[in-house]
Coordinates of C-alpha atoms in Angstrom, one line a residue:
M1 CA -213.0 -63.4 -5.7
F2 CA -215.4 -65.2 -8.1
D3 CA -217.9 -67.9 -7.5
Y4 CA -217.3 -71.4 -9.0
T5 CA -219.6 -70.9 -11.9
I6 CA -217.9 -67.7 -13.0
L7 CA -214.5 -69.2 -12.6
K8 CA -215.5 -72.1 -14.9
L9 CA -216.6 -69.6 -17.6
V10 CA -213.5 -67.5 -17.1
W11 CA -211.2 -70.4 -17.7
W12 CA -213.1 -71.5 -20.7
L13 CA -212.5 -68.1 -22.1
L14 CA -208.8 -68.0 -21.0
V15 CA -208.1 -71.4 -22.6
G16 CA -209.6 -70.1 -25.7
V17 CA -207.4 -67.0 -25.6
L18 CA -204.4 -69.2 -25.1
L19 CA -205.4 -71.3 -28.1
V20 CA -205.9 -68.2 -30.3
G21 CA -202.6 -66.8 -29.0
F22 CA -200.8 -70.0 -29.9
A23 CA -202.4 -70.1 -33.4
I24 CA -201.4 -66.5 -34.1
M25 CA -197.9 -66.5 -32.6
D26 CA -196.7 -70.0 -33.2
G27 CA -198.9 -70.4 -36.3
H28 CA -197.2 -67.8 -38.4
D29 CA -193.7 -69.4 -37.9
M30 CA -195.3 -72.8 -38.7
G31 CA -196.8 -71.3 -41.8
V32 CA -193.4 -69.9 -42.8
G33 CA -191.9 -73.4 -42.3
T34 CA -194.6 -74.9 -44.5
L35 CA -193.8 -72.4 -47.2
L36 CA -190.0 -72.6 -46.9
P37 CA -189.3 -75.1 -49.7
F38 CA -191.6 -73.3 -52.1
I39 CA -191.1 -69.6 -51.5
G40 CA -187.3 -69.8 -51.4
R41 CA -185.8 -70.9 -54.7
S42 CA -182.1 -70.6 -53.7
D43 CA -180.1 -71.1 -50.5
E44 CA -179.9 -67.3 -49.9
E45 CA -183.7 -66.9 -50.4
R46 CA -184.4 -69.8 -48.0
R47 CA -182.0 -68.2 -45.4
V48 CA -184.0 -65.0 -45.7
V49 CA -187.3 -66.9 -45.1
I50 CA -185.8 -68.7 -42.1
N51 CA -184.4 -65.4 -40.6
T52 CA -187.8 -63.8 -40.6
V53 CA -188.9 -66.2 -37.8
G54 CA -185.5 -67.5 -36.5
P55 CA -185.2 -65.0 -33.6
H56 CA -188.8 -65.5 -32.4
W57 CA -189.9 -69.1 -33.0
D58 CA -188.7 -70.5 -29.7
G59 CA -190.3 -67.6 -27.8
N60 CA -193.6 -68.3 -29.6
Q61 CA -193.5 -71.8 -28.2
V62 CA -194.4 -70.2 -24.8
W63 CA -198.0 -70.0 -26.0
F64 CA -198.0 -73.7 -26.8
I65 CA -196.5 -74.7 -23.5
T66 CA -198.7 -72.4 -21.5
G67 CA -201.8 -73.6 -23.3
G68 CA -201.0 -77.2 -22.5
G69 CA -200.2 -76.3 -18.9
A70 CA -203.5 -74.4 -18.6
I71 CA -205.5 -77.4 -19.9
F72 CA -203.6 -79.7 -17.5
A73 CA -204.3 -77.5 -14.5
A74 CA -207.8 -76.2 -15.3
W75 CA -209.3 -79.2 -17.1
P76 CA -207.4 -82.2 -15.8
L77 CA -210.0 -84.7 -17.0
V78 CA -209.8 -83.2 -20.5
Y79 CA -206.0 -83.4 -20.5
A80 CA -206.0 -87.0 -19.3
T81 CA -208.7 -88.2 -21.7
A82 CA -207.4 -86.3 -24.7
F83 CA -203.8 -87.5 -24.3
S84 CA -205.1 -91.1 -23.9
G85 CA -207.4 -91.0 -26.9
F86 CA -205.1 -89.0 -29.1
Y87 CA -201.9 -90.5 -27.9
W88 CA -200.4 -91.5 -31.3
A89 CA -201.6 -88.2 -32.9
M90 CA -199.9 -86.2 -30.1
L91 CA -196.7 -88.2 -30.5
A92 CA -196.8 -87.4 -34.2
V93 CA -197.0 -83.7 -33.3
L94 CA -194.1 -84.1 -30.9
W95 CA -191.9 -86.0 -33.5
A96 CA -192.7 -83.3 -36.1
L97 CA -191.8 -80.5 -33.7
F98 CA -188.4 -82.2 -33.1
F99 CA -187.3 -80.9 -36.5
R100 CA -187.8 -77.3 -35.6
P101 CA -185.0 -76.6 -33.0
V102 CA -182.4 -78.8 -34.7
G103 CA -183.5 -77.4 -38.1
F104 CA -183.1 -73.8 -37.1
D105 CA -179.8 -74.4 -35.3
Y106 CA -178.1 -76.9 -37.6
R107 CA -179.2 -76.0 -41.1
S108 CA -176.6 -73.4 -41.8
K109 CA -173.7 -75.0 -39.9
I110 CA -172.5 -77.0 -42.9
H111 CA -172.1 -75.6 -46.5
D112 CA -173.5 -78.6 -48.2
P113 CA -176.6 -78.3 -50.5
R114 CA -177.8 -81.8 -49.6
W115 CA -177.5 -81.1 -45.8
R116 CA -179.4 -77.8 -46.1
R117 CA -182.1 -79.2 -48.3
T118 CA -182.6 -82.0 -45.8
W119 CA -183.2 -79.5 -43.0
D120 CA -185.4 -77.4 -45.2
W121 CA -187.8 -80.3 -45.6
G122 CA -187.4 -81.0 -41.9
L123 CA -188.6 -77.5 -41.1
F124 CA -191.4 -78.1 -43.6
I125 CA -192.5 -81.2 -41.6
G126 CA -192.2 -79.3 -38.3
G127 CA -194.4 -76.5 -39.7
A128 CA -197.0 -78.5 -41.7
V129 CA -197.7 -81.6 -39.6
P130 CA -198.8 -80.0 -36.3
P131 CA -201.5 -77.7 -37.8
L132 CA -202.9 -80.6 -39.8
I133 CA -203.1 -82.9 -36.8
F134 CA -204.6 -80.2 -34.6
G135 CA -207.3 -79.6 -37.2
V136 CA -208.0 -83.3 -37.5
A137 CA -208.3 -83.5 -33.7
F138 CA -210.9 -80.6 -33.7
G139 CA -212.8 -82.4 -36.4
N140 CA -213.0 -85.5 -34.2
L141 CA -214.1 -83.4 -31.2
L142 CA -217.1 -82.1 -33.3
Q143 CA -218.1 -85.7 -34.1
G144 CA -217.5 -87.1 -30.6
V145 CA -214.7 -89.2 -29.3
P146 CA -215.3 -92.9 -28.3
Y147 CA -214.4 -93.0 -24.6
H148 CA -216.1 -93.6 -21.2
F149 CA -215.3 -93.4 -17.5
D150 CA -215.4 -96.3 -15.0
A151 CA -216.5 -96.2 -11.4
Y152 CA -213.0 -94.8 -10.5
M153 CA -213.2 -92.0 -13.0
V154 CA -210.6 -93.6 -15.2
S155 CA -211.2 -93.0 -18.9
T156 CA -211.1 -95.7 -21.5
Y157 CA -210.6 -94.9 -25.2
T158 CA -212.3 -97.4 -27.4
G159 CA -211.4 -96.1 -30.8
S160 CA -208.3 -96.4 -33.0
F161 CA -205.8 -94.1 -34.5
W162 CA -207.0 -94.8 -38.1
A163 CA -210.6 -94.0 -37.1
L164 CA -209.4 -90.4 -36.4
L165 CA -208.7 -90.0 -40.1
N166 CA -212.3 -89.8 -41.2
P167 CA -213.5 -87.5 -44.0
F168 CA -214.8 -84.7 -41.9
A169 CA -211.8 -84.6 -39.6
L170 CA -209.5 -84.5 -42.7
L171 CA -211.5 -81.6 -44.0
A172 CA -211.0 -79.8 -40.7
G173 CA -207.3 -80.6 -41.0
V174 CA -207.2 -78.9 -44.4
V175 CA -209.0 -75.8 -42.9
S176 CA -206.3 -75.6 -40.1
S177 CA -203.4 -76.1 -42.6
A178 CA -204.7 -73.5 -45.0
M179 CA -205.3 -71.1 -42.2
V180 CA -201.8 -71.4 -40.8
T181 CA -200.2 -71.3 -44.3
M182 CA -202.2 -68.1 -45.0
H183 CA -201.0 -66.5 -41.8
G184 CA -197.4 -67.5 -42.4
A185 CA -197.5 -66.1 -45.9
A186 CA -198.9 -62.8 -44.6
Y187 CA -196.0 -62.6 -42.2
L188 CA -193.5 -63.4 -44.9
A189 CA -195.0 -60.7 -47.1
H190 CA -194.5 -58.2 -44.3
R191 CA -190.9 -59.1 -43.5
T192 CA -189.5 -59.6 -47.0
Q193 CA -189.3 -57.5 -50.2
G194 CA -188.9 -58.0 -53.9
V195 CA -189.5 -61.4 -55.5
L196 CA -189.9 -63.1 -52.2
Q197 CA -192.6 -60.7 -51.1
Q198 CA -194.4 -61.2 -54.4
R199 CA -194.4 -65.0 -54.0
A200 CA -195.6 -64.6 -50.4
V201 CA -198.5 -62.4 -51.5
R202 CA -199.5 -65.0 -54.1
A203 CA -199.3 -67.7 -51.5
T204 CA -201.5 -65.7 -49.1
G205 CA -204.2 -65.4 -51.8
W206 CA -204.2 -69.1 -52.6
A207 CA -204.1 -70.2 -49.0
A208 CA -206.9 -67.7 -48.0
L209 CA -209.0 -69.0 -50.9
A210 CA -208.5 -72.6 -49.8
M211 CA -209.2 -71.7 -46.1
C212 CA -212.5 -69.9 -47.0
V213 CA -213.8 -72.6 -49.2
T214 CA -213.0 -75.5 -46.9
F215 CA -214.2 -73.5 -43.8
V216 CA -217.6 -72.8 -45.4
A217 CA -217.8 -76.5 -46.5
A218 CA -217.0 -77.7 -43.0
G219 CA -219.6 -75.3 -41.6
L220 CA -222.3 -76.7 -43.9
W221 CA -221.2 -80.2 -42.9
V222 CA -221.4 -79.4 -39.2
G223 CA -225.0 -78.3 -39.7
K224 CA -225.8 -81.9 -40.7
L225 CA -223.7 -83.6 -38.0
D226 CA -225.3 -85.1 -34.9
G227 CA -224.3 -82.6 -32.2
Y228 CA -224.7 -82.9 -28.4
R229 CA -227.1 -81.3 -26.0
I230 CA -227.4 -81.5 -22.2
A231 CA -230.9 -82.8 -21.5
S232 CA -230.8 -82.6 -17.7
A233 CA -230.5 -79.8 -15.2
I234 CA -227.1 -78.1 -15.2
E235 CA -225.5 -77.8 -11.8
S236 CA -222.9 -75.2 -12.8
A237 CA -221.6 -74.7 -9.3
A238 CA -221.3 -78.4 -8.4
V239 CA -218.1 -80.3 -7.9
A240 CA -216.9 -81.8 -11.2
D241 CA -218.6 -85.1 -12.0
P242 CA -218.9 -85.7 -15.8
T243 CA -221.2 -88.8 -15.3
A244 CA -223.9 -86.9 -13.4
K245 CA -225.9 -85.6 -16.4
A246 CA -228.0 -86.7 -19.3
V247 CA -226.9 -85.9 -22.9
V248 CA -228.6 -86.5 -26.2
R249 CA -227.4 -86.3 -29.7
E250 CA -229.4 -84.3 -32.3
A251 CA -228.8 -83.3 -35.9
G252 CA -227.9 -79.6 -36.0
A253 CA -227.3 -79.3 -32.3
W254 CA -223.9 -77.6 -32.9
L255 CA -225.8 -74.6 -34.4
A256 CA -228.1 -74.2 -31.4
N257 CA -225.9 -71.6 -29.7
Y258 CA -226.1 -69.5 -32.9
A259 CA -229.8 -69.6 -32.9
R260 CA -229.9 -68.5 -29.2
V261 CA -227.3 -65.8 -29.6
P262 CA -227.4 -64.5 -33.3
A263 CA -224.4 -62.2 -32.5
L264 CA -222.2 -65.4 -32.6
W265 CA -222.6 -65.4 -36.4
M266 CA -220.0 -62.6 -36.3
L267 CA -217.3 -65.2 -35.6
P268 CA -217.6 -67.2 -38.9
V269 CA -218.1 -63.8 -40.7
L270 CA -214.8 -62.6 -39.1
A271 CA -213.1 -65.8 -40.2
V272 CA -213.9 -65.3 -43.9
A273 CA -213.8 -61.5 -43.9
G274 CA -210.4 -61.4 -42.2
A275 CA -208.9 -63.8 -44.8
L276 CA -210.3 -61.8 -47.7
S277 CA -209.3 -58.5 -46.1
G278 CA -205.8 -59.8 -45.7
V279 CA -205.5 -60.5 -49.4
W280 CA -207.0 -57.1 -50.3
L281 CA -204.7 -55.2 -47.9
Q282 CA -201.7 -56.9 -49.3
R283 CA -202.6 -55.7 -52.8
L284 CA -202.6 -52.2 -51.3
G285 CA -199.2 -52.7 -49.9
R286 CA -200.4 -52.6 -46.3
T287 CA -198.7 -55.8 -45.2
L288 CA -198.8 -55.2 -41.4
A289 CA -202.6 -54.6 -41.6
A290 CA -202.9 -57.7 -43.7
F291 CA -201.1 -59.7 -41.0
V292 CA -203.6 -58.3 -38.4
A293 CA -206.4 -59.3 -40.7
T294 CA -205.3 -62.9 -41.0
S295 CA -204.8 -62.9 -37.2
L296 CA -208.5 -61.9 -36.8
S297 CA -209.4 -64.6 -39.3
M298 CA -207.8 -67.2 -37.2
T299 CA -209.6 -65.9 -34.2
G300 CA -212.8 -66.2 -36.0
V301 CA -212.1 -69.8 -37.1
I302 CA -211.2 -71.0 -33.6
G303 CA -214.0 -68.9 -32.0
T304 CA -216.5 -70.5 -34.4
A305 CA -215.6 -74.0 -33.2
G306 CA -215.6 -73.0 -29.5
A307 CA -219.0 -71.2 -29.8
S308 CA -220.5 -74.2 -31.6
M309 CA -219.5 -76.7 -29.0
F310 CA -220.1 -74.7 -25.8
P311 CA -220.5 -76.0 -23.1
F312 CA -219.0 -79.2 -24.4
I313 CA -215.2 -79.6 -24.5
M314 CA -214.8 -83.2 -25.4
P315 CA -218.0 -85.0 -26.3
S316 CA -218.2 -88.8 -26.0
S317 CA -219.6 -90.7 -28.9
S318 CA -219.8 -94.1 -27.1
M319 CA -221.2 -92.8 -23.8
P320 CA -222.7 -89.3 -24.4
A321 CA -223.6 -88.8 -20.7
H322 CA -219.9 -89.0 -20.0
S323 CA -219.0 -86.1 -22.2
L324 CA -216.7 -83.5 -20.7
T325 CA -218.1 -80.0 -20.5
V326 CA -217.2 -76.6 -19.0
W327 CA -219.2 -77.4 -15.9
D328 CA -217.9 -80.9 -15.0
S329 CA -214.3 -81.3 -16.1
V330 CA -212.6 -78.6 -14.2
S331 CA -210.3 -78.4 -11.2
S332 CA -211.4 -77.1 -7.7
Q333 CA -212.5 -73.6 -7.1
L334 CA -209.2 -72.9 -5.1
T335 CA -207.1 -74.2 -8.0
L336 CA -208.9 -72.0 -10.6
T337 CA -208.6 -69.0 -8.3
I338 CA -204.9 -69.4 -7.8
M339 CA -204.3 -69.9 -11.5
L340 CA -206.4 -66.8 -12.3
C341 CA -204.2 -64.7 -10.0
A342 CA -201.1 -66.1 -11.6
T343 CA -202.5 -65.3 -15.1
V344 CA -203.3 -61.7 -14.2
V345 CA -199.6 -61.3 -13.1
F346 CA -197.8 -63.2 -15.8
M347 CA -199.9 -62.8 -18.9
P348 CA -199.1 -59.1 -19.3
L349 CA -195.4 -60.0 -18.8
V350 CA -195.5 -62.5 -21.7
I351 CA -197.3 -60.1 -23.9
G352 CA -194.9 -57.3 -23.0
Y353 CA -191.7 -59.1 -23.6
T354 CA -193.1 -60.6 -26.8
S355 CA -194.1 -57.1 -28.1
W356 CA -190.7 -55.7 -27.2
A357 CA -188.8 -58.6 -28.9
Y358 CA -190.8 -58.1 -32.2
R359 CA -190.3 -54.3 -32.0
V360 CA -186.5 -54.8 -31.6
M361 CA -186.3 -57.2 -34.5
R362 CA -188.7 -55.4 -36.8
G363 CA -187.9 -54.5 -40.4
K364 CA -187.2 -56.3 -43.7
V365 CA -184.9 -59.3 -44.0
T366 CA -183.0 -59.3 -47.3
V367 CA -180.5 -61.4 -49.2
E368 CA -177.9 -58.8 -48.6
Y369 CA -178.4 -59.1 -44.8
V370 CA -177.9 -62.8 -44.7
K371 CA -174.8 -62.6 -46.9
A372 CA -173.3 -59.9 -44.7
N373 CA -174.1 -62.0 -41.5
E374 CA -172.9 -65.4 -42.7
H375 CA -172.0 -66.6 -39.2
S376 CA -174.6 -64.7 -37.0
A377 CA -177.7 -65.1 -39.1
Y378 CA -179.6 -68.4 -39.5

């Protein structure tokens, strides 16, 4: 069907699409969870906020699960190394995500203000913590992660959890958090009306401003970081062996792809323009178009990081030659081919039923609705 080199590139693109899909689909309900304690000022208003994402949040988790499964199957060395090095960070994401299913299901079961406030903050944790940690993880990838492989291709992580919380990584975490909050606020503005919509519009503006400022600051910082460059011949069709290459670190190396392909500058432009366009479109009352604009902004942010690092996926700061790249961290050609066939079949199904579900549940959620559906609404 495709040769090994093409399959490696195809799966780099497909994993990127899954990450973007996860950010857009699961990101907006995480953003709504982050805003829940602040947008909703009363129990009825918070129930409105929850009901905008309540019917869809678990379906959106498909993108998260599929993305993790794709990395496991297509990039097994990346999966093993990342989950070893980022073990405690990934556990923190998992613990935070625990609050989401129980929060959505249990919050409205008991008519006790303290009970409901507790779950409101639980949903806040489940929405705010994962984007922050994912951003911190990407910030560390751009700096390199301290690991190496032994003779048996077993990776050893030599860093610590607290070393992950360095200034640049925390800045990347703020970019991620602001991006998701902006997207969630745009979705809330589309699904609500009246005072809730006004608050969501204001939140979109502030979050978009924070995202643009921190994204530009992170970009300027990346230009001064020591990036990575493959200094030996690239055997793109060879069997995966991440130790069979030479890698050097150079200041500004993460911008080399933009120098070679100037069209890539459209990605960071899309990130900023999408955010600002979303705010402008909301002012015009075009809330659905604003949501599309913030989705494009997220695509630009993630695409910018991916284009900067290509072909690296997980650089090694302690042993640069052992860095994992698109060419040497993948599964066999047969595995990638079978997975591609499955993707061609099932990806349209996922997109189709997701589109149908959102079409069925479209429309505004109001205080009157949650009052009239006391037992069926969230």
